[in-house]
Amino acid sequence: MKLSLNWLESYFNIKPNWNMIFDKLTMAGIELESIVLTDDNLDKVIEFKITPNRGDCLSIDGILREIILLCPEYKENITRPIDIIKDLVNTQNNNCIIQSKDNTINHNSDTIKIINHATDIVPIYNYIIIKKVLPAAVNYNKNKILPDFIYKRLALGNINSVSLIVDILNYIMLELGQPMHAFNLDAIGNKLYLEKYNNTHNNANKNLHLLNKSTCQIIDNSLVSLNENHEVIAIPGVMGGMNSSTNDELVSIFIESAWFQPDTIAYLARTYKLSTDASYRFERGVDPRLSELAIRYACYLFDKYTNYELQISHINEYSTSILSKSQKIIDLDRNKINLTLGLELTTDLILSLLQNLDFIVLNYNAESLQISLLIPEFRFDINIAEDIVEEIARTYSYQNIVPKPVLCNSSLTNTNSYFKEFNILKSQLAVFGYHEIITYAFVNEKLALLFNNNVDNNLIKVKNPIANLNIMRHTLII
């Protein structure tokens, strides 16, 4: 992940010691890959290597949260974007979000209805409709323009400028970590469906021309977005279609801010061989709480920098249920922590480290030394007690763990007679000019067919092959 260093530093109210911060981040698993000076010598591009389990760090806010955790001396000198944004949307003098409990919103004297047949995959679906204020209108403001710093921060984050609305949504994604998508409202019509594709509708298009100019064939039973004519207009959470794309000339735009099950997005991205900034984040896990905040923030930026006005919006009624389901409670033995790490950490220190990690201590039993923890929603990688022990070690710092020699009692025994005879046989065969080879258990299908009379009825195929080795070896000849 690439970011502007000046952007990251703008949230500090003192000059940070970046060498120390980057060293601590790298030692804790948020590895700094490179720092490159920009062409104008006014900024630096920093690139972090984020491991697949830390999707919560794929934003400015996520990196700052880790800095506060690992460098507590900066805690009082950092204001996180999420806190600034909450204040902005709460104090904004507009009716940013208008509830629509029946999932129906007015549009051109008709209605648009969101029909979600995949609530298990998309339990949170927030959306807004914005409409362009034309130059002839009384409330048109010709001075509204997207500032240069947004374009610069996008460019340094390796994101191309697309259009006014899309640029704002991508900016929010870099800042908060929540991807959003913009649709041409006229391409949707009166209904938007979220469901698994089954090609039962006569108008369903089997091929979708994507925003990256490629074309994919829609696979049965995969999640899709359909318009009122049951035409596929997007692969949700991955990429939209050209048939619903937006530009700066459009009058009405529909914006989606959803939460998707990570496993589903990972499946879609790999099935369609697509890797986008959105899928990269969704498949690693995005904080469910960000969907609403991000779309409110989008309203604020639209109002501040564009001549698009909010028409109507909807906050999904599934939010409360998904938040409660996504919360995990894990019990941990204090003695197990010290035994695993080879340390003697005090209870107070352990509890302090856990609270710094945003884990909520629900209960601590001083007699049994059992700790009950509520795991924050953004930590999709914390599932068992051992994950928490690893987090304690990471936060405490691996450098503070003194290595100790492992002591064990061992004695030499006689070699097993079978292995002794086997090794003698191997040596004799080598003397006679034979060579030992070690082969894969899998072979390429073309090669397998060549040595099987081009018949594949007795060949066993592998569903998830590596490097095109998709057939179980059926003969020692190959």
Short mmCIF file of C-alpha atoms in Angstrom, two decimals:
data_model
loop_
_atom_site.label_atom_id
_atom_site.label_comp_id
_atom_site.label_asym_id
_atom_site.label_seq_id
_atom_site.Cartn_x
_atom_site.Cartn_y
_atom_site.Cartn_z
CA MET A 1 0.00 0.00 0.00
CA LYS A 2 1.37 3.38 -1.06
CA LEU A 3 0.63 6.64 0.76
CA SER A 4 1.77 10.25 0.90
CA LEU A 5 4.05 10.83 3.89
CA ASN A 6 2.90 14.46 4.15
CA TRP A 7 -0.70 13.26 4.33
CA LEU A 8 0.13 10.84 7.14
CA GLU A 9 2.13 13.51 8.96
CA SER A 10 -0.72 16.03 8.72
CA TYR A 11 -2.49 14.20 11.56
CA PHE A 12 0.42 14.84 13.97
CA ASN A 13 0.61 18.11 15.90
CA ILE A 14 4.35 17.62 16.48
CA LYS A 15 7.17 16.58 14.17
CA PRO A 16 7.36 12.76 14.37
CA ASN A 17 10.53 10.69 14.42
CA TRP A 18 9.76 8.66 11.32
CA ASN A 19 12.86 6.45 11.53
CA MET A 20 11.80 5.24 14.97
CA ILE A 21 8.14 4.86 13.94
CA PHE A 22 8.93 2.92 10.77
CA ASP A 23 11.32 0.67 12.67
CA LYS A 24 8.63 -0.19 15.24
CA LEU A 25 6.01 -0.74 12.56
CA THR A 26 8.32 -3.08 10.63
CA MET A 27 9.24 -5.06 13.75
CA ALA A 28 5.52 -5.42 14.55
CA GLY A 29 4.62 -6.79 11.10
CA ILE A 30 3.66 -3.60 9.23
CA GLU A 31 6.75 -3.66 7.07
CA LEU A 32 8.01 -0.51 5.37
CA GLU A 33 9.08 -1.56 1.88
CA SER A 34 10.27 1.75 0.43
CA ILE A 35 10.41 5.52 0.77
CA VAL A 36 10.68 7.45 -2.49
CA LEU A 37 11.07 11.22 -2.85
CA THR A 38 8.55 12.79 -5.23
CA ASP A 39 9.72 14.53 -8.40
CA ASP A 40 9.07 17.98 -6.94
CA ASN A 41 11.02 17.08 -3.74
CA LEU A 42 8.05 18.24 -1.64
CA ASP A 43 6.75 14.87 -0.46
CA LYS A 44 7.66 11.21 -0.12
CA VAL A 45 5.80 8.08 -1.18
CA ILE A 46 5.88 5.44 1.53
CA GLU A 47 4.98 1.84 0.72
CA PHE A 48 3.94 -0.65 3.37
CA LYS A 49 3.81 -4.42 2.95
CA ILE A 50 0.56 -5.33 4.66
CA THR A 51 0.10 -9.03 5.43
CA PRO A 52 -3.22 -10.60 4.30
CA ASN A 53 -4.52 -10.86 7.86
CA ARG A 54 -4.26 -7.10 8.53
CA GLY A 55 -6.91 -5.60 6.28
CA ASP A 56 -7.59 -3.07 9.05
CA CYS A 57 -4.27 -1.36 8.20
CA LEU A 58 -5.11 -0.61 4.55
CA SER A 59 -5.80 3.08 5.12
CA ILE A 60 -4.34 6.24 6.63
CA ASP A 61 -6.52 5.73 9.71
CA GLY A 62 -5.43 2.11 10.10
CA ILE A 63 -1.72 3.00 9.96
CA LEU A 64 -2.20 5.79 12.51
CA ARG A 65 -4.01 3.37 14.83
CA GLU A 66 -0.97 1.07 14.71
CA ILE A 67 1.40 4.00 15.34
CA ILE A 68 -0.57 4.98 18.45
CA LEU A 69 -0.45 1.35 19.63
CA LEU A 70 3.28 0.87 19.07
CA CYS A 71 4.43 4.42 19.90
CA PRO A 72 2.24 5.47 22.86
CA GLU A 73 4.35 8.60 23.32
CA TYR A 74 2.52 10.03 20.28
CA LYS A 75 -0.95 9.14 21.50
CA GLU A 76 -1.79 12.68 22.65
CA ASN A 77 -0.23 14.21 19.54
CA ILE A 78 -2.21 12.33 16.88
CA THR A 79 -5.79 13.03 15.83
CA ARG A 80 -7.07 10.12 13.80
CA PRO A 81 -9.06 10.77 10.60
CA ILE A 82 -12.02 8.77 11.91
CA ASP A 83 -12.39 11.16 14.87
CA ILE A 84 -12.13 14.24 12.64
CA ILE A 85 -14.68 12.81 10.20
CA LYS A 86 -17.13 11.94 12.97
CA ASP A 87 -17.02 15.54 14.16
CA LEU A 88 -17.48 16.84 10.61
CA VAL A 89 -20.54 14.75 9.79
CA ASN A 90 -22.10 15.29 13.22
CA THR A 91 -21.73 19.09 13.15
CA GLN A 92 -22.49 19.50 9.44
CA ASN A 93 -25.51 21.76 8.99
CA ASN A 94 -27.29 19.58 6.47
CA ASN A 95 -29.76 16.72 6.47
CA CYS A 96 -27.03 14.33 5.34
CA ILE A 97 -28.92 11.10 5.84
CA ILE A 98 -32.64 10.64 5.29
CA GLN A 99 -33.92 7.30 6.46
CA SER A 100 -36.00 5.10 4.14
CA LYS A 101 -37.09 2.15 6.23
CA ASP A 102 -39.05 0.37 3.51
CA ASN A 103 -35.97 0.28 1.27
CA THR A 104 -37.77 2.37 -1.38
CA ILE A 105 -36.70 5.82 -2.60
CA ASN A 106 -38.35 8.29 -4.95
CA HIS A 107 -36.81 8.91 -8.36
CA ASN A 108 -38.39 10.78 -11.28
CA SER A 109 -41.91 10.35 -9.89
CA ASP A 110 -41.38 6.59 -9.79
CA THR A 111 -39.58 4.52 -7.17
CA ILE A 112 -36.28 2.73 -6.83
CA LYS A 113 -36.39 -0.36 -4.70
CA ILE A 114 -33.37 -2.28 -3.43
CA ILE A 115 -34.12 -6.00 -3.49
CA ASN A 116 -31.43 -7.80 -1.53
CA HIS A 117 -31.67 -11.57 -2.02
CA ALA A 118 -28.20 -12.06 -0.54
CA THR A 119 -28.48 -10.59 2.95
CA ASP A 120 -26.20 -13.32 4.28
CA ILE A 121 -23.43 -12.02 2.00
CA VAL A 122 -24.39 -8.32 1.96
CA PRO A 123 -26.02 -7.66 5.35
CA ILE A 124 -25.17 -3.95 5.24
CA TYR A 125 -26.14 -1.92 2.18
CA ASN A 126 -26.17 1.87 2.54
CA TYR A 127 -26.77 4.12 -0.43
CA ILE A 128 -27.46 7.68 -1.51
CA ILE A 129 -28.66 9.43 -4.65
CA ILE A 130 -27.02 12.71 -5.58
CA LYS A 131 -28.20 15.10 -8.26
CA LYS A 132 -26.19 17.69 -10.14
CA VAL A 133 -27.07 21.35 -9.66
CA LEU A 134 -27.09 22.84 -13.17
CA PRO A 135 -25.54 26.26 -13.92
CA ALA A 136 -28.97 27.80 -14.47
CA ALA A 137 -30.08 26.93 -10.92
CA VAL A 138 -30.17 29.59 -8.21
CA ASN A 139 -28.04 27.52 -5.81
CA TYR A 140 -25.34 26.75 -8.39
CA ASN A 141 -21.84 27.68 -7.14
CA LYS A 142 -19.27 28.07 -9.89
CA ASN A 143 -16.43 28.33 -7.35
CA LYS A 144 -16.77 24.76 -6.12
CA ILE A 145 -13.80 22.66 -7.22
CA LEU A 146 -11.93 19.62 -5.96
CA PRO A 147 -8.68 20.86 -4.35
CA ASP A 148 -5.30 19.88 -5.76
CA PHE A 149 -4.23 18.08 -2.57
CA ILE A 150 -6.86 15.40 -3.17
CA TYR A 151 -5.53 14.70 -6.68
CA LYS A 152 -1.94 14.63 -5.37
CA ARG A 153 -2.77 12.26 -2.53
CA LEU A 154 -4.60 9.93 -4.92
CA ALA A 155 -1.68 9.93 -7.35
CA LEU A 156 0.84 9.19 -4.60
CA GLY A 157 -1.49 6.41 -3.40
CA ASN A 158 -1.19 4.86 -6.89
CA ILE A 159 -4.80 5.66 -7.81
CA ASN A 160 -5.63 7.34 -11.11
CA SER A 161 -8.05 10.23 -11.32
CA VAL A 162 -11.30 9.05 -12.97
CA SER A 163 -14.05 11.59 -12.37
CA LEU A 164 -15.14 14.05 -9.71
CA ILE A 165 -17.38 11.64 -7.80
CA VAL A 166 -15.16 8.56 -8.15
CA ASP A 167 -12.10 10.55 -7.04
CA ILE A 168 -13.88 11.56 -3.84
CA LEU A 169 -14.92 7.95 -3.15
CA ASN A 170 -11.35 6.71 -3.73
CA TYR A 171 -10.01 9.44 -1.46
CA ILE A 172 -12.32 8.26 1.33
CA MET A 173 -11.16 4.67 0.72
CA LEU A 174 -7.51 5.67 1.24
CA GLU A 175 -8.35 7.73 4.31
CA LEU A 176 -10.83 5.44 6.08
CA GLY A 177 -10.49 2.05 4.35
CA GLN A 178 -14.11 1.76 3.12
CA PRO A 179 -14.51 1.18 -0.64
CA MET A 180 -17.66 2.59 -2.30
CA HIS A 181 -19.06 2.41 -5.81
CA ALA A 182 -20.90 4.89 -8.03
CA PHE A 183 -23.57 3.89 -10.57
CA ASN A 184 -25.30 5.84 -13.31
CA LEU A 185 -28.77 6.09 -11.78
CA ASP A 186 -30.50 5.90 -15.16
CA ALA A 187 -28.75 2.58 -15.86
CA ILE A 188 -30.34 1.08 -12.74
CA GLY A 189 -33.94 2.01 -13.45
CA ASN A 190 -36.58 1.42 -10.79
CA LYS A 191 -35.06 -1.64 -9.11
CA LEU A 192 -31.62 -2.81 -8.04
CA TYR A 193 -31.20 -6.50 -7.28
CA LEU A 194 -28.45 -8.12 -5.22
CA GLU A 195 -28.52 -11.84 -5.79
CA LYS A 196 -26.69 -14.89 -7.02
CA TYR A 197 -26.68 -15.16 -10.80
CA ASN A 198 -28.68 -18.07 -12.19
CA ASN A 199 -29.47 -16.95 -15.76
CA THR A 200 -33.20 -17.58 -15.26
CA HIS A 201 -34.18 -14.12 -16.48
CA ASN A 202 -34.58 -13.69 -20.21
CA ASN A 203 -32.75 -10.35 -20.21
CA ALA A 204 -29.81 -11.49 -18.10
CA ASN A 205 -26.54 -10.76 -19.88
CA LYS A 206 -24.04 -13.59 -19.67
CA ASN A 207 -21.10 -11.29 -20.49
CA LEU A 208 -20.23 -8.09 -18.66
CA HIS A 209 -17.99 -5.38 -20.10
CA LEU A 210 -16.03 -4.21 -17.06
CA LEU A 211 -14.65 -0.80 -16.12
CA ASN A 212 -11.11 -2.00 -16.86
CA LYS A 213 -12.21 -2.48 -20.50
CA SER A 214 -12.11 -6.28 -20.27
CA THR A 215 -15.09 -8.63 -20.65
CA CYS A 216 -15.95 -11.46 -18.30
CA GLN A 217 -18.47 -14.26 -18.54
CA ILE A 218 -20.79 -14.30 -15.54
CA ILE A 219 -20.60 -17.58 -13.66
CA ASP A 220 -23.73 -19.22 -12.31
CA ASN A 221 -24.35 -18.82 -8.59
CA SER A 222 -21.93 -15.90 -8.24
CA LEU A 223 -23.04 -12.65 -6.59
CA VAL A 224 -24.11 -9.90 -9.02
CA SER A 225 -25.90 -6.54 -9.09
CA LEU A 226 -28.82 -6.41 -11.55
CA ASN A 227 -30.85 -3.46 -12.80
CA GLU A 228 -34.63 -3.38 -13.27
CA ASN A 229 -34.28 -5.32 -16.55
CA HIS A 230 -32.25 -8.00 -14.78
CA GLU A 231 -29.13 -6.98 -16.67
CA VAL A 232 -25.87 -7.51 -14.78
CA ILE A 233 -24.34 -4.11 -13.99
CA ALA A 234 -21.62 -5.05 -11.47
CA ILE A 235 -19.74 -7.77 -9.65
CA PRO A 236 -20.37 -6.37 -6.15
CA GLY A 237 -17.32 -5.57 -4.08
CA VAL A 238 -15.03 -6.23 -7.04
CA MET A 239 -15.77 -4.14 -10.15
CA GLY A 240 -18.63 -2.41 -11.92
CA GLY A 241 -19.70 -2.66 -15.53
CA MET A 242 -19.34 -0.10 -18.29
CA ASN A 243 -23.13 -0.23 -18.76
CA SER A 244 -23.58 1.59 -15.42
CA SER A 245 -20.39 3.69 -15.33
CA THR A 246 -20.37 7.35 -14.31
CA ASN A 247 -18.80 10.54 -15.62
CA ASP A 248 -18.84 14.24 -14.76
CA GLU A 249 -21.68 14.93 -17.20
CA LEU A 250 -24.26 12.74 -15.43
CA VAL A 251 -27.08 14.46 -13.59
CA SER A 252 -28.09 11.67 -11.19
CA ILE A 253 -25.72 9.21 -9.52
CA PHE A 254 -26.40 6.27 -7.17
CA ILE A 255 -23.65 5.59 -4.63
CA GLU A 256 -23.31 2.32 -2.75
CA SER A 257 -21.51 1.80 0.55
CA ALA A 258 -21.84 -1.83 1.58
CA TRP A 259 -20.25 -4.51 3.71
CA PHE A 260 -19.55 -7.88 2.11
CA GLN A 261 -18.56 -11.23 3.58
CA PRO A 262 -14.77 -11.46 2.98
CA ASP A 263 -14.81 -15.08 1.78
CA THR A 264 -17.34 -14.28 -0.95
CA ILE A 265 -15.29 -11.36 -2.31
CA ALA A 266 -12.13 -13.49 -2.24
CA TYR A 267 -13.97 -16.16 -4.26
CA LEU A 268 -15.29 -13.62 -6.79
CA ALA A 269 -11.91 -11.93 -7.25
CA ARG A 270 -10.15 -15.22 -7.91
CA THR A 271 -12.93 -16.72 -10.02
CA TYR A 272 -13.00 -13.71 -12.35
CA LYS A 273 -9.23 -13.16 -12.03
CA LEU A 274 -9.76 -9.56 -10.92
CA SER A 275 -7.81 -7.72 -8.26
CA THR A 276 -9.06 -4.22 -7.50
CA ASP A 277 -8.50 -1.75 -4.68
CA ALA A 278 -12.02 -2.57 -3.46
CA SER A 279 -11.72 -6.37 -3.57
CA TYR A 280 -8.24 -6.19 -2.02
CA ARG A 281 -9.81 -4.58 1.06
CA PHE A 282 -13.14 -6.40 1.19
CA GLU A 283 -11.59 -9.87 0.99
CA ARG A 284 -9.30 -9.02 3.92
CA GLY A 285 -12.14 -7.61 5.99
CA VAL A 286 -13.45 -4.04 6.30
CA ASP A 287 -14.79 -2.71 9.60
CA PRO A 288 -18.62 -3.05 9.32
CA ARG A 289 -19.02 0.24 11.20
CA LEU A 290 -17.33 2.21 8.41
CA SER A 291 -20.08 1.80 5.82
CA GLU A 292 -22.40 4.40 7.34
CA LEU A 293 -19.63 6.82 8.37
CA ALA A 294 -18.01 6.71 4.92
CA ILE A 295 -21.21 7.56 3.08
CA ARG A 296 -21.94 10.41 5.50
CA TYR A 297 -18.42 11.70 4.87
CA ALA A 298 -19.02 11.43 1.13
CA CYS A 299 -22.11 13.64 1.57
CA TYR A 300 -19.97 16.20 3.38
CA LEU A 301 -17.33 16.26 0.62
CA PHE A 302 -19.94 16.42 -2.16
CA ASP A 303 -21.54 19.38 -0.45
CA LYS A 304 -18.18 21.11 0.10
CA TYR A 305 -16.43 20.55 -3.22
CA THR A 306 -19.06 19.76 -5.86
CA ASN A 307 -22.35 20.99 -7.29
CA TYR A 308 -23.99 17.66 -6.52
CA GLU A 309 -26.69 17.73 -3.88
CA LEU A 310 -28.03 14.88 -1.79
CA GLN A 311 -31.51 13.86 -2.91
CA ILE A 312 -32.28 10.99 -0.58
CA SER A 313 -30.49 8.17 1.17
CA HIS A 314 -30.91 5.03 3.19
CA ILE A 315 -29.14 3.63 6.22
CA ASN A 316 -29.43 -0.12 6.23
CA GLU A 317 -31.52 -1.67 8.98
CA TYR A 318 -29.20 -4.71 9.10
CA SER A 319 -26.39 -2.66 10.68
CA THR A 320 -27.21 -3.50 14.29
CA SER A 321 -27.53 -7.24 13.69
CA ILE A 322 -24.31 -7.58 11.69
CA LEU A 323 -22.35 -5.64 14.30
CA SER A 324 -23.56 -7.92 17.07
CA LYS A 325 -22.83 -11.05 15.00
CA SER A 326 -19.35 -9.86 14.05
CA GLN A 327 -18.26 -9.40 17.66
CA LYS A 328 -16.27 -12.27 19.11
CA ILE A 329 -15.70 -13.16 22.76
CA ILE A 330 -12.55 -15.15 23.56
CA ASP A 331 -11.44 -16.51 26.93
CA LEU A 332 -7.76 -16.50 27.77
CA ASP A 333 -5.67 -17.96 30.59
CA ARG A 334 -3.14 -15.49 31.98
CA ASN A 335 -0.70 -18.28 32.81
CA LYS A 336 -0.90 -19.54 29.22
CA ILE A 337 0.32 -16.15 28.01
CA ASN A 338 3.49 -16.27 30.10
CA LEU A 339 4.05 -19.97 29.45
CA THR A 340 3.77 -19.51 25.69
CA LEU A 341 5.99 -16.43 25.56
CA GLY A 342 8.48 -17.54 28.21
CA LEU A 343 7.88 -14.31 30.12
CA GLU A 344 6.59 -13.22 33.49
CA LEU A 345 4.25 -10.39 32.56
CA THR A 346 2.16 -8.94 35.38
CA THR A 347 -1.62 -8.95 35.22
CA ASP A 348 -1.73 -5.15 35.10
CA LEU A 349 0.68 -5.07 32.14
CA ILE A 350 -1.28 -7.74 30.25
CA LEU A 351 -4.58 -5.94 30.79
CA SER A 352 -2.99 -2.65 29.71
CA LEU A 353 -1.63 -4.19 26.50
CA LEU A 354 -5.01 -5.73 25.72
CA GLN A 355 -6.82 -2.41 26.21
CA ASN A 356 -4.28 -0.66 23.97
CA LEU A 357 -5.21 -3.20 21.29
CA ASP A 358 -8.86 -2.03 21.63
CA PHE A 359 -9.81 -5.38 23.16
CA ILE A 360 -12.53 -4.89 25.78
CA VAL A 361 -11.91 -6.80 29.01
CA LEU A 362 -15.34 -8.14 29.94
CA ASN A 363 -14.17 -10.03 33.00
CA TYR A 364 -11.03 -11.01 34.86
CA ASN A 365 -11.14 -13.74 37.48
CA ALA A 366 -8.28 -13.23 39.92
CA GLU A 367 -8.57 -16.78 41.26
CA SER A 368 -8.68 -18.76 38.02
CA LEU A 369 -6.63 -16.11 36.15
CA GLN A 370 -9.15 -16.27 33.28
CA ILE A 371 -9.62 -13.20 31.09
CA SER A 372 -12.74 -12.77 28.94
CA LEU A 373 -12.25 -10.43 25.98
CA LEU A 374 -14.52 -8.77 23.43
CA ILE A 375 -12.66 -8.52 20.10
CA PRO A 376 -13.14 -5.30 18.06
CA GLU A 377 -15.06 -5.64 14.78
CA PHE A 378 -12.11 -4.58 12.62
CA ARG A 379 -9.86 -7.44 13.78
CA PHE A 380 -11.01 -10.26 11.49
CA ASP A 381 -7.73 -12.09 12.15
CA ILE A 382 -8.36 -12.68 15.87
CA ASN A 383 -10.23 -15.96 16.30
CA ILE A 384 -8.52 -18.05 18.99
CA ALA A 385 -6.60 -17.48 22.22
CA GLU A 386 -3.26 -18.01 20.47
CA ASP A 387 -3.99 -15.04 18.20
CA ILE A 388 -4.30 -12.84 21.27
CA VAL A 389 -1.03 -14.17 22.72
CA GLU A 390 0.68 -13.26 19.44
CA GLU A 391 -0.79 -9.74 19.61
CA ILE A 392 0.50 -9.32 23.17
CA ALA A 393 3.99 -10.38 22.05
CA ARG A 394 3.84 -8.02 19.07
CA THR A 395 2.73 -5.08 21.21
CA TYR A 396 5.14 -5.85 24.03
CA SER A 397 7.82 -5.96 21.28
CA TYR A 398 9.69 -9.03 20.17
CA GLN A 399 12.92 -7.21 20.95
CA ASN A 400 12.00 -7.25 24.64
CA ILE A 401 11.70 -11.04 24.65
CA VAL A 402 15.10 -12.44 25.63
CA PRO A 403 15.87 -15.72 23.82
CA LYS A 404 16.51 -18.68 26.09
CA PRO A 405 18.21 -21.98 25.16
CA VAL A 406 15.90 -24.96 24.92
CA LEU A 407 17.04 -27.70 27.30
CA CYS A 408 16.09 -31.31 26.66
CA ASN A 409 17.37 -34.75 27.53
CA SER A 410 18.45 -36.78 24.52
CA SER A 411 20.53 -39.88 23.90
CA LEU A 412 21.90 -41.62 20.81
CA THR A 413 20.24 -44.88 19.84
CA ASN A 414 21.03 -47.53 17.30
CA THR A 415 19.78 -46.90 13.77
CA ASN A 416 16.63 -48.80 12.84
CA SER A 417 17.72 -51.95 10.97
CA TYR A 418 15.19 -51.36 8.17
CA PHE A 419 16.57 -47.88 7.38
CA LYS A 420 20.12 -49.21 7.63
CA GLU A 421 19.45 -51.89 5.01
CA PHE A 422 17.51 -49.41 2.86
CA ASN A 423 20.43 -46.96 2.83
CA ILE A 424 22.86 -49.78 1.89
CA LEU A 425 20.60 -50.73 -1.03
CA LYS A 426 20.44 -47.10 -2.22
CA SER A 427 24.24 -46.85 -2.10
CA GLN A 428 24.66 -50.05 -4.12
CA LEU A 429 22.21 -48.84 -6.78
CA ALA A 430 24.12 -45.56 -7.05
CA VAL A 431 27.37 -47.52 -7.58
CA PHE A 432 25.71 -49.37 -10.48
CA GLY A 433 24.89 -46.03 -12.13
CA TYR A 434 21.28 -45.54 -11.06
CA HIS A 435 19.96 -42.08 -10.11
CA GLU A 436 17.38 -41.32 -7.43
CA ILE A 437 14.66 -38.87 -8.46
CA ILE A 438 11.92 -37.20 -6.45
CA THR A 439 8.79 -36.32 -8.45
CA TYR A 440 5.56 -34.41 -7.87
CA ALA A 441 2.38 -36.29 -7.10
CA PHE A 442 0.74 -34.13 -9.79
CA VAL A 443 1.38 -33.78 -13.52
CA ASN A 444 0.21 -31.59 -16.38
CA GLU A 445 -2.98 -32.81 -18.10
CA LYS A 446 -1.48 -32.79 -21.61
CA LEU A 447 1.42 -34.93 -20.45
CA ALA A 448 -0.90 -37.29 -18.59
CA LEU A 449 -3.09 -37.76 -21.67
CA LEU A 450 -0.02 -38.44 -23.82
CA PHE A 451 0.87 -41.44 -21.63
CA ASN A 452 -2.75 -42.58 -21.27
CA ASN A 453 -3.74 -43.06 -24.93
CA ASN A 454 -5.43 -39.64 -24.88
CA VAL A 455 -8.21 -41.01 -22.64
CA ASP A 456 -9.08 -39.07 -19.50
CA ASN A 457 -11.82 -41.26 -17.99
CA ASN A 458 -9.48 -42.80 -15.42
CA LEU A 459 -7.52 -39.66 -14.62
CA ILE A 460 -8.10 -37.92 -11.30
CA LYS A 461 -8.32 -34.13 -11.66
CA VAL A 462 -7.34 -31.66 -8.94
CA LYS A 463 -9.81 -28.81 -8.28
CA ASN A 464 -7.21 -26.31 -7.07
CA PRO A 465 -4.06 -27.11 -9.11
CA ILE A 466 -0.71 -25.44 -8.65
CA ALA A 467 1.21 -24.30 -11.75
CA ASN A 468 -1.10 -26.24 -14.13
CA LEU A 469 -0.26 -29.58 -12.47
CA ASN A 470 -3.91 -30.59 -12.38
CA ILE A 471 -3.78 -34.41 -12.71
CA MET A 472 -2.82 -36.95 -10.05
CA ARG A 473 0.19 -38.96 -11.27
CA HIS A 474 -1.06 -42.30 -12.65
CA THR A 475 2.22 -43.81 -13.83
CA LEU A 476 5.90 -43.74 -12.88
CA ILE A 477 6.91 -43.25 -16.52
CA ILE A 478 6.34 -39.48 -16.29
#
